[in-house]
Coordinates of C-alpha atoms in Angstrom, one line a residue:
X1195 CA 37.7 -12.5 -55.2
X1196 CA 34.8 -15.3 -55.6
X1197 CA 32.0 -13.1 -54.6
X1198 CA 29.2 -14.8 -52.2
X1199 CA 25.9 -13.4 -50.6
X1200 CA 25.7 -13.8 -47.2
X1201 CA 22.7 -13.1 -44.9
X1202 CA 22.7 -11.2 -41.7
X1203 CA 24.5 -12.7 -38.9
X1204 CA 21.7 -12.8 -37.0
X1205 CA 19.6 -14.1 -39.4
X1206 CA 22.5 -16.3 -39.6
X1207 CA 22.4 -18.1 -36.4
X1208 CA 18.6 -18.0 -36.0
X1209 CA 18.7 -20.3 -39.6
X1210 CA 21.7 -22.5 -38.1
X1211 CA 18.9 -22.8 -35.0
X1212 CA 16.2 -24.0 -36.7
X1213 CA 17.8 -26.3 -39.2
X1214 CA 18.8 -28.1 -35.8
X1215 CA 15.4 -27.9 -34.7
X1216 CA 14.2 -29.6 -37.6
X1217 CA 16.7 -32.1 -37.7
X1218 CA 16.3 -33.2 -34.9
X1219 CA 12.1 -33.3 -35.0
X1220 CA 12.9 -35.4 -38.5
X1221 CA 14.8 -38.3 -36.0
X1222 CA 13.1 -41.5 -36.8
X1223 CA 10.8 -42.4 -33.8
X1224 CA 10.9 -46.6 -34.0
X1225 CA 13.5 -46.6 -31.3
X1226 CA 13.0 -48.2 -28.1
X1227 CA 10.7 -46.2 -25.6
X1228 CA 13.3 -46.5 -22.7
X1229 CA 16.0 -45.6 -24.9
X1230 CA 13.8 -42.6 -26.1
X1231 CA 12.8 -41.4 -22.9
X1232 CA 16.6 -41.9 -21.9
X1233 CA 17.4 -39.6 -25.0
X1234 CA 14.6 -37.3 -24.3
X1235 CA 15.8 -36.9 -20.4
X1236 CA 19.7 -35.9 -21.6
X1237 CA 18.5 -33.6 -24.1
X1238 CA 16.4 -31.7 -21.8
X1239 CA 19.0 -30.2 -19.7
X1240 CA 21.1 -29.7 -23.2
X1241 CA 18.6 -27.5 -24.8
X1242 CA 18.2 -25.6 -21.7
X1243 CA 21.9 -25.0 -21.7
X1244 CA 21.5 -24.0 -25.2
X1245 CA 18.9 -21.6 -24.4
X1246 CA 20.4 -19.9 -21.7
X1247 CA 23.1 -19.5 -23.8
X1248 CA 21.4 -18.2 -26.7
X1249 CA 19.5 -15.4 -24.1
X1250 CA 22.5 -14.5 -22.4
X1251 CA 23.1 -10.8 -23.2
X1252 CA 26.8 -8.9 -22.4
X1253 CA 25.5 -5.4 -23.7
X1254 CA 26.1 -4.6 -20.2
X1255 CA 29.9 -4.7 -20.2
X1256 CA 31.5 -2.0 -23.1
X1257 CA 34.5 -4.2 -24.3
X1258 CA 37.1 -2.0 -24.9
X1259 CA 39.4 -2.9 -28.2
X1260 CA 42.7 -1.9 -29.9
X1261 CA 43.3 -2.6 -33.2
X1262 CA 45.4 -1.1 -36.7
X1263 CA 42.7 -2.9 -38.4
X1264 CA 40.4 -0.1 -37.7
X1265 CA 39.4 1.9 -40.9
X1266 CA 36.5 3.7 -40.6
X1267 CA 34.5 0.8 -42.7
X1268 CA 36.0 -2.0 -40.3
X1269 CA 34.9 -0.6 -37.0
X1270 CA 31.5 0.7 -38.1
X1271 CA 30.9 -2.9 -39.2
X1272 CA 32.0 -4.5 -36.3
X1273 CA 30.2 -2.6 -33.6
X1274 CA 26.8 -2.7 -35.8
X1275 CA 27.0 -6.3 -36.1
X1276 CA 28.6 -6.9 -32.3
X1277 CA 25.4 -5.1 -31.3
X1278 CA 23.7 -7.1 -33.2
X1279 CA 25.1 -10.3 -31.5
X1280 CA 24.4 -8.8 -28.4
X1281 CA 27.7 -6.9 -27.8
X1282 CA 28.6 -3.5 -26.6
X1283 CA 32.2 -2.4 -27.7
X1284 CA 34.4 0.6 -27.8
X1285 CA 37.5 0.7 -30.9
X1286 CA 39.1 3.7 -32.3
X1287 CA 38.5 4.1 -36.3
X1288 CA 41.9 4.9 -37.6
X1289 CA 41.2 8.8 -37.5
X1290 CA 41.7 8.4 -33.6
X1291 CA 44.6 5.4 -33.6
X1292 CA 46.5 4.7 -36.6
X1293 CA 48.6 1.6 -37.4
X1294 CA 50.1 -0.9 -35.3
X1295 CA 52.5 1.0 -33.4
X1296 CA 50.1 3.3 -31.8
X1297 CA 47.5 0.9 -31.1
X1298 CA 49.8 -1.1 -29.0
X1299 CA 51.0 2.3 -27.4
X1300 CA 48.1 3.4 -26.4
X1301 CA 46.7 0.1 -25.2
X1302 CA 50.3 0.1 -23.1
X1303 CA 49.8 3.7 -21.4
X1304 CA 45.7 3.8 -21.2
X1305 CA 45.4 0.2 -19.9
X1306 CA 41.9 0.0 -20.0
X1307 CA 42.2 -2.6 -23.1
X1308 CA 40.0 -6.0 -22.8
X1309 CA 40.8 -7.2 -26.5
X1310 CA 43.5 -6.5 -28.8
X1311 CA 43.1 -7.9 -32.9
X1312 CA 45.0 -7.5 -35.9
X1313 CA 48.5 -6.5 -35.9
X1314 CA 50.9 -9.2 -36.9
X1315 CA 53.4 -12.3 -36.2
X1316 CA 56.3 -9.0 -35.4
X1317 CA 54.2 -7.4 -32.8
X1318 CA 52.2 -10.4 -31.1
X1319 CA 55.9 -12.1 -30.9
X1320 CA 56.5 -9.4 -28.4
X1321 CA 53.2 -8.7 -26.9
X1322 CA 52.6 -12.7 -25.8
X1323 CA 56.6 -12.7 -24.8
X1324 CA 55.7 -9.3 -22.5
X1325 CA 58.0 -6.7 -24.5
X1326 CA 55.0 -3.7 -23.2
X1327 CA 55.3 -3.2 -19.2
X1328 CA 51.3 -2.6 -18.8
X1329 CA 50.1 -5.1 -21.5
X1330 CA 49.7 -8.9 -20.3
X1331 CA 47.8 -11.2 -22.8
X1332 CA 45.2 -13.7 -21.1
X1333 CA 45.4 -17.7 -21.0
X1334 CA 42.3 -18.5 -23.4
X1335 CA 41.7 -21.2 -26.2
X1336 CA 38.6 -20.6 -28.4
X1337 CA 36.1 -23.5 -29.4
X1338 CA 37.8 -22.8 -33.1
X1339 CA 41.6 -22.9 -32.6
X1340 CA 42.0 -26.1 -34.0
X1341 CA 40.4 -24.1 -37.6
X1342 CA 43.5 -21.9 -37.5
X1343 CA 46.4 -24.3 -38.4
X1344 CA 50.1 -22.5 -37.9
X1345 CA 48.5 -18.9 -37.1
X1346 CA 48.2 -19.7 -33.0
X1347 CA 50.2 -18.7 -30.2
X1348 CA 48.4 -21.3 -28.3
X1349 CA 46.8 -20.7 -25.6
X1350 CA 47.2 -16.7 -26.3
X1351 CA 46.2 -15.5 -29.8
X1352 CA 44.7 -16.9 -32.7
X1353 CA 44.9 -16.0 -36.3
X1354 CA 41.7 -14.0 -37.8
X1355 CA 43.1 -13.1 -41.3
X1356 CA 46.2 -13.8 -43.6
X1357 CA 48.0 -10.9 -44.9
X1358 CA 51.0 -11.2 -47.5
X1359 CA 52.8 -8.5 -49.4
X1360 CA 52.8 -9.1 -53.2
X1361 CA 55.6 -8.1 -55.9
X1362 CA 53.0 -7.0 -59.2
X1363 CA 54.4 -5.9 -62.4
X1364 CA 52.3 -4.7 -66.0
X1365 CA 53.6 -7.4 -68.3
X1366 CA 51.8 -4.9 -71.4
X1367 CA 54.0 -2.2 -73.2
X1368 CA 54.1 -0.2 -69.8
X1369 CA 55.9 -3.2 -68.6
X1370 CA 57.7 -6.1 -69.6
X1371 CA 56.2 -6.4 -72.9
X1372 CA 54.9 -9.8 -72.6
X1373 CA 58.5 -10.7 -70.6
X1374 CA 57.6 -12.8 -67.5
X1375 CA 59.3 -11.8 -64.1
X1376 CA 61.3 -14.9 -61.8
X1377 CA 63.5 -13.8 -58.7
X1378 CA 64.6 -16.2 -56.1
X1379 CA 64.8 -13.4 -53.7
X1380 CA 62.4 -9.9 -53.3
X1381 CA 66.2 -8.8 -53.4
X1382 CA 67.0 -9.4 -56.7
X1383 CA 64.4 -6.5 -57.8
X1384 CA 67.5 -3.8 -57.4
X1385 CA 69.1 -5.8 -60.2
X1386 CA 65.9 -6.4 -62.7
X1387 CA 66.4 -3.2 -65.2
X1388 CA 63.4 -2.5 -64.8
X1389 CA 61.7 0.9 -62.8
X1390 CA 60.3 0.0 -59.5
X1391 CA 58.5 1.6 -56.8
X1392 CA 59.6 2.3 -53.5
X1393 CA 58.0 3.7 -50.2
X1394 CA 59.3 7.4 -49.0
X1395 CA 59.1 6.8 -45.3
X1396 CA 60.6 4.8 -42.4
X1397 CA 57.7 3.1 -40.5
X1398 CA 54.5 1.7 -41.3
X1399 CA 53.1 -1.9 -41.6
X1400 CA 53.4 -2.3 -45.2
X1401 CA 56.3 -0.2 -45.8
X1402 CA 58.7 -2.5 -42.7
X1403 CA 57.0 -5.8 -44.4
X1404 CA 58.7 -4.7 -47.6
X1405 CA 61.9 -4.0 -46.4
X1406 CA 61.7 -7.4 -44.2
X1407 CA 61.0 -9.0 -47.4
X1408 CA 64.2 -7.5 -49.0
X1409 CA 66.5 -8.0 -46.1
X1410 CA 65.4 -12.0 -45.9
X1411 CA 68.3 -13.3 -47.9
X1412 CA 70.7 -11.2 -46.2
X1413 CA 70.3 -12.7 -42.5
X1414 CA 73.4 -12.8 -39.9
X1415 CA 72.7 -13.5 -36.3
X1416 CA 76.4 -12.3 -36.0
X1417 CA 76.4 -9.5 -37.3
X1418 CA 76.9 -6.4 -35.2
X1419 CA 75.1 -4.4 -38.0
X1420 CA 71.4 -5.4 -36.4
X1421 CA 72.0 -9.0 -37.6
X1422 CA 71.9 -8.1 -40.8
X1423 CA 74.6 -8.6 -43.1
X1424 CA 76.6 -5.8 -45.2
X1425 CA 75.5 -6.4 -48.1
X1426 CA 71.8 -6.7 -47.3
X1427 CA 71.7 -2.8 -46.1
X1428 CA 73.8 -2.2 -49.5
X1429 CA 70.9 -3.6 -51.5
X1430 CA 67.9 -1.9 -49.1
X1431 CA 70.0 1.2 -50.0
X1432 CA 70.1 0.3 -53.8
X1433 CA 66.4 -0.2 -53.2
X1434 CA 65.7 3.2 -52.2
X1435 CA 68.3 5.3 -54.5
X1436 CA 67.5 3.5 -57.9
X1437 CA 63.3 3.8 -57.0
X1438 CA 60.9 6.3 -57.7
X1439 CA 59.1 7.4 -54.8
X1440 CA 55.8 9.3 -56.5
X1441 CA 54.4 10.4 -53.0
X1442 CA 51.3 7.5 -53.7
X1443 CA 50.9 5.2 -50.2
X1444 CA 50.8 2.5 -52.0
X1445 CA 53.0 1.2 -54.7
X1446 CA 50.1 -0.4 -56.5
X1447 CA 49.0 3.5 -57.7
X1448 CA 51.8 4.1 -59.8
X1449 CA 52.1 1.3 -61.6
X1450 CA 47.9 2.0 -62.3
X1451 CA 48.6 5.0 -63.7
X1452 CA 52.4 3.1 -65.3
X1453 CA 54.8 5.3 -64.0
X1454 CA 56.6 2.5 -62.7
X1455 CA 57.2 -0.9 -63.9
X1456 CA 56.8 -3.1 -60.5
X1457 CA 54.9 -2.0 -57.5
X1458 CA 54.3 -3.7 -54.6
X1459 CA 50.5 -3.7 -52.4
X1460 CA 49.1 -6.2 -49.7
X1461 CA 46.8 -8.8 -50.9
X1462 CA 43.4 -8.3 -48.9
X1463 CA 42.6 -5.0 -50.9
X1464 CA 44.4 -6.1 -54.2
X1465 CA 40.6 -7.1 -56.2
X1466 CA 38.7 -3.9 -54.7
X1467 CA 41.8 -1.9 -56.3
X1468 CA 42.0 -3.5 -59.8
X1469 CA 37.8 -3.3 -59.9
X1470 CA 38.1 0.5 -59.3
X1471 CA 41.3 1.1 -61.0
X1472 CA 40.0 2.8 -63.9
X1473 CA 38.5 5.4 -61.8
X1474 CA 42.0 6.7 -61.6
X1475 CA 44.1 6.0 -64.7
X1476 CA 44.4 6.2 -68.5
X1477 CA 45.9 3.4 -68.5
X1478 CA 44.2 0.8 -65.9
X1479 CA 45.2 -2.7 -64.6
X1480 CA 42.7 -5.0 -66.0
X1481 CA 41.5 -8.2 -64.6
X1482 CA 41.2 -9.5 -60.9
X1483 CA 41.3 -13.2 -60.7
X1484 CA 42.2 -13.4 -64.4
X1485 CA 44.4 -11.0 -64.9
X1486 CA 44.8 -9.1 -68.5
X1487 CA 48.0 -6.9 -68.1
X1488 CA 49.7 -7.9 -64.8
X1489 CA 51.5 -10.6 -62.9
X1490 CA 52.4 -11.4 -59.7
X1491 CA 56.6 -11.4 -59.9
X1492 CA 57.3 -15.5 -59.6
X1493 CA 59.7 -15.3 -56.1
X1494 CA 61.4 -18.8 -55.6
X1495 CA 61.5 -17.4 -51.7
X1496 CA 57.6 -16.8 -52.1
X1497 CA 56.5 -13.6 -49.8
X1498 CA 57.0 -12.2 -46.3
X1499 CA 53.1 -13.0 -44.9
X1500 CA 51.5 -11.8 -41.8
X1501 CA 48.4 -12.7 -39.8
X1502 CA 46.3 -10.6 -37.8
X1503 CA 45.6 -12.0 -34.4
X1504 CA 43.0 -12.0 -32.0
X1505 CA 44.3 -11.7 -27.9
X1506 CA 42.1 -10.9 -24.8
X1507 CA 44.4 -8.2 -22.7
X1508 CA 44.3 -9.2 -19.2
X1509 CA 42.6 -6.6 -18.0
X1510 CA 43.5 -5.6 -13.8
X1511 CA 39.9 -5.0 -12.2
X1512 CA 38.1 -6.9 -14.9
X1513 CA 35.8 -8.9 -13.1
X1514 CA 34.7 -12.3 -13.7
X1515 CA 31.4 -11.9 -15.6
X1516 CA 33.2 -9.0 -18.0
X1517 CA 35.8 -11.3 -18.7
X1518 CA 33.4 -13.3 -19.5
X1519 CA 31.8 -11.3 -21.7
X1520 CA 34.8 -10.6 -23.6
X1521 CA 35.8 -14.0 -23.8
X1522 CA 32.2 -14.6 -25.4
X1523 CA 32.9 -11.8 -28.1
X1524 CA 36.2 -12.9 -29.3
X1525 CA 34.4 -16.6 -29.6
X1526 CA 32.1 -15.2 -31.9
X1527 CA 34.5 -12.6 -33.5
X1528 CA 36.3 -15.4 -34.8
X1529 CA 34.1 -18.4 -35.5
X1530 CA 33.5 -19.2 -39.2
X1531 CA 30.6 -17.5 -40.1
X1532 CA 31.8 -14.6 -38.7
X1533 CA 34.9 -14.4 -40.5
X1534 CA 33.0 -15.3 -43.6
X1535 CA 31.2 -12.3 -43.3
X1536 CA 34.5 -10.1 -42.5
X1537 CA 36.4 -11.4 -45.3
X1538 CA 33.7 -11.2 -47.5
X1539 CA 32.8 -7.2 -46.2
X1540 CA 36.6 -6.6 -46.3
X1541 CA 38.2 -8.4 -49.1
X1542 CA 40.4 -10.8 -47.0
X1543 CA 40.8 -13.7 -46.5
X1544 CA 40.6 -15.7 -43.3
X1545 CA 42.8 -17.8 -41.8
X1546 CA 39.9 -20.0 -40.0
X1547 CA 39.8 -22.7 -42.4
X1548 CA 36.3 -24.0 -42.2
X1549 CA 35.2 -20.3 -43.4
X1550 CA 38.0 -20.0 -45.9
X1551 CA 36.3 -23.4 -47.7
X1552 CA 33.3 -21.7 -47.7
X1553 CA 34.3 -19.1 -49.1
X1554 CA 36.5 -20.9 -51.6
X1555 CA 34.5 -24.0 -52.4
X1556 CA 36.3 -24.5 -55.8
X1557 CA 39.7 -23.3 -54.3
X1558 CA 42.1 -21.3 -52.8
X1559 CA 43.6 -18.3 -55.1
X1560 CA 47.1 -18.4 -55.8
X1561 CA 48.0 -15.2 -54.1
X1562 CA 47.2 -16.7 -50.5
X1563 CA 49.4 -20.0 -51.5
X1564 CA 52.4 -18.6 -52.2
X1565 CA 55.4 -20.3 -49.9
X1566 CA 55.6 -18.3 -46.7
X1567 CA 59.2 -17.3 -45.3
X1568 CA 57.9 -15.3 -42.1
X1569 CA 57.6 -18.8 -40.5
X1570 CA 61.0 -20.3 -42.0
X1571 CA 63.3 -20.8 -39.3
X1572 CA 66.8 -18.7 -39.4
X1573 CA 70.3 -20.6 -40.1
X1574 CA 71.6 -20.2 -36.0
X1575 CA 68.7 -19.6 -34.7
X1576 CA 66.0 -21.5 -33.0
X1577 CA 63.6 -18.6 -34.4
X1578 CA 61.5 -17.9 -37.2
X1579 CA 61.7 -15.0 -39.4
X1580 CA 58.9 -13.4 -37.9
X1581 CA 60.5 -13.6 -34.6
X1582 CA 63.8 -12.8 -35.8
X1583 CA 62.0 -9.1 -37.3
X1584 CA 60.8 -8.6 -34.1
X1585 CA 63.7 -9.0 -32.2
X1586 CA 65.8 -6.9 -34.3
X1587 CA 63.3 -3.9 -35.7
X1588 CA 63.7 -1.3 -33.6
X1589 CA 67.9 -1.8 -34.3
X1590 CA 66.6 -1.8 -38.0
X1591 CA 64.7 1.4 -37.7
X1592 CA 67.2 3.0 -36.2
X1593 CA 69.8 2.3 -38.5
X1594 CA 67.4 3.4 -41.4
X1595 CA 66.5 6.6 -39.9
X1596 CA 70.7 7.6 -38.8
X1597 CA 71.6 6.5 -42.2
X1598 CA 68.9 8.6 -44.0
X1599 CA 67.1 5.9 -46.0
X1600 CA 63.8 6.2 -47.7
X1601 CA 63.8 10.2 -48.2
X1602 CA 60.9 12.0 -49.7
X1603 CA 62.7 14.0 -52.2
X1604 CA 65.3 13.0 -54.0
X1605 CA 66.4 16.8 -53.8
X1606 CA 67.4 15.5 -50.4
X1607 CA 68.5 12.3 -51.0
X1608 CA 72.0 11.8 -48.6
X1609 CA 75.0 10.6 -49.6
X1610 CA 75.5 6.8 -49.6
X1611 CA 77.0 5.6 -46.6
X1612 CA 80.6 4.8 -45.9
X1613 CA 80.0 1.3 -45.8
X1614 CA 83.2 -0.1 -44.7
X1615 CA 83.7 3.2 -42.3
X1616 CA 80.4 2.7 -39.9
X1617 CA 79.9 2.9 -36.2
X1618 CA 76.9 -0.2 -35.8
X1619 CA 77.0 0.3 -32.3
X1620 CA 76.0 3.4 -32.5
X1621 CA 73.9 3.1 -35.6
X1622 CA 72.0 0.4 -33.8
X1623 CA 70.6 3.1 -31.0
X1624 CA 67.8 6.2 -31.3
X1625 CA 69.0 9.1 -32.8
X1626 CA 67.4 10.2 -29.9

């Protein structure tokens, strides 16, 4: 990733202040008296505005958030710099609340949430459409909406970063051997000859945007097999019995150290990884933006993207001024500068466009323009792939976790299903 400096947020604002100052001091003054004075009398009770505004201070009010974007790194960052901004807030490091799933759990049964970021198209889908009983997202349109292009559920949540799941291979003699990778579909990996990586678990962000991304081809809105088709949990099944699960979390490890051929890894963290990846292997990837010995795999479909969204939970109780408060923090959460700074700290990159051509003056990498079929609508449908996953992913999970797939060991790796023998209807339900 382009690397740029960036000063303190604070420091930040108080320069974006005074370059105003100064321009405006610089105004030529050969205008007309009256329409000076006239000028002089409308800005008065402007900059007055603007100074209340500037002095108004919501420490008071701890703004309570839920996030899966909550490493350790991510939430010490956020509330040093929200304090800075004159913030107070309260968000679990993911010691406390880990990925997506629990976040919006525990925001369901604590209800004491003012602010909910991160996540993805999947789980906002349900939250703004009222899946959770106790979690209601607030009317609210940010001065920077129009900056997020198709990440919006307008008037609900707005897109903060883009998140895609990338197909790598080593194209050195660990690899390919120089031999360049095209599928149409992430599918067509179970048929490449080559040894891939696959996750060892049912759940997980990264691990069910995989499997989305596999299943894509393979959509059937009448099927009674989760509306998928047959043949697209024969090749998720092919998927996990021909892989090698190495017990890594990521399937960007193994193909570091090149046990494996392809592996697969989300894009935010991919240059941090590559620029520390010789701390771990004999045999590194090399290169970050110009990459030495490894390619992203060429998918006609492109790749299965996510955003991470920013909602205000409406809050029962909340008064006025808190609301306002929080409303006030997720304006400045989400501004450019402030996703410059995130991105930057984090490795991501934003889906707020003026801060994405900041950061990118000389432009965009190819990773974050790959075509994008979460948001391609489905054959018989009126929804998009995104929505579609979210409508069908708990029948997915369960028919994943009756059927056995993704197992840990291969020493207990099932039998393959009876394909033309199974019971969906039940399949489709919790074990449980």
């Amino acid at each position: 990733m382009k690397k740029i400096f960036l000063l303190p947020l604070a420091a930040f604002t108080a320069l974006s202040v005074t370059a105003c100052a100064s321009s405006s001091s610089s105004t030529s003054t050969t205008a007309a008296p009256a329409a000076t004075e006239a000028a002089a009398q409308a800005e008065a009770p402007a900059a007055e505005e603007a100074e209340e505004a500037e002095e108004k201070d919501y420490s008071d009010y701890t703004i309570r958030i839920y996030s899966n974007s909550n490493s350790v790194e991510r939430t010490t960052w956020l509330i040093n710099e929200a304090k800075e901004a004159g913030f107070t807030i309260s968000i679990d490091d993911n010691t406390v609340v880990n990925g997506d799933t629990e976040a919006i759990q525990q925001a369901n049964e604590n209800q004491d949430g003012d602010l909910m970021f991160g996540l993805n198209e999947t789980r906002w889908g349900q939250l703004v459409n009222g899946t959770y009983e106790n979690i209601s997202i607030l009317d609210w349109t940010p001065s920077w909406a129009d900056q997020v292009g198709e990440y919006v559920y307008p008037g609900k949540a707005y897109g903060l970063v883009i998140q895609n799941v990338l197909m790598l291979y080593r194209n050195d003699e660990l690899g390919t051997n120089g031999e360049e990778l095209h599928f149409k579909h992430w599918a067509d990996l179970v048929d490449s000859g080559y040894v891939w990586y696959r996750q060892g678990k049912i759940g997980g962000t990264t691990n069910t945007n995989i499997n989305s991304a596999i299943l894509y081809p393979f959509m059937d809105p009448s099927s009674e097999a989760g509306g998928v088709s047959l043949d697209g949990w024969k090749t998720l099944w092919k998927y996990c019995a021909n892989g090698i699960y190495t017990g890594d979390n990521f399937g960007i490890i193994p193909l570091n150290r090149g046990d494996v051929q392809i592996g697969t890894y989300y894009v935010s963290a991919l240059y941090g990884y590559i620029d520390a990846a010789p701390d771990s292997s004999e045999n590194p990837l090399r290169g970050t933006s110009e990459p030495e010995n490894w390619s992203l795999v060429d998918i006609e479909d492109g790749t299965y993207y996510i955003a991470e969204y920013l909602g205000i939970l409406d809050k029962k109780g909340r008064t006025e001024e808190q609301t306002e408060a929080v409303k006030a923090f997720a304006e400045w959460f989400g501004s450019a500068d402030v996703q410059v700074a995130w991105s930057e700290e984090f490795d991501s990159f934003p889906c707020n466009q003026e801060a994405a051509a900041i950061m990118y003056p000389d432009g965009v990498p190819e990773m974050y323009t790959l075509p994008n079929f979460s948001l391609a609508t489905i054959e018989g449908t009126d929804m998009t792939y995104a929505e579609y996953v979210a409508a069908h992913l708990t029948e997915w999970t369960n028919i994943e976790t009756n059927l056995g797939f993704f197992w840990a060991d291969d020493s207990s790796a099932v039998a393959e299903p009876d394909w033309d023998n199974l019971d969906w209807s039940t399949l489709t339900q919790s074990a449980g």
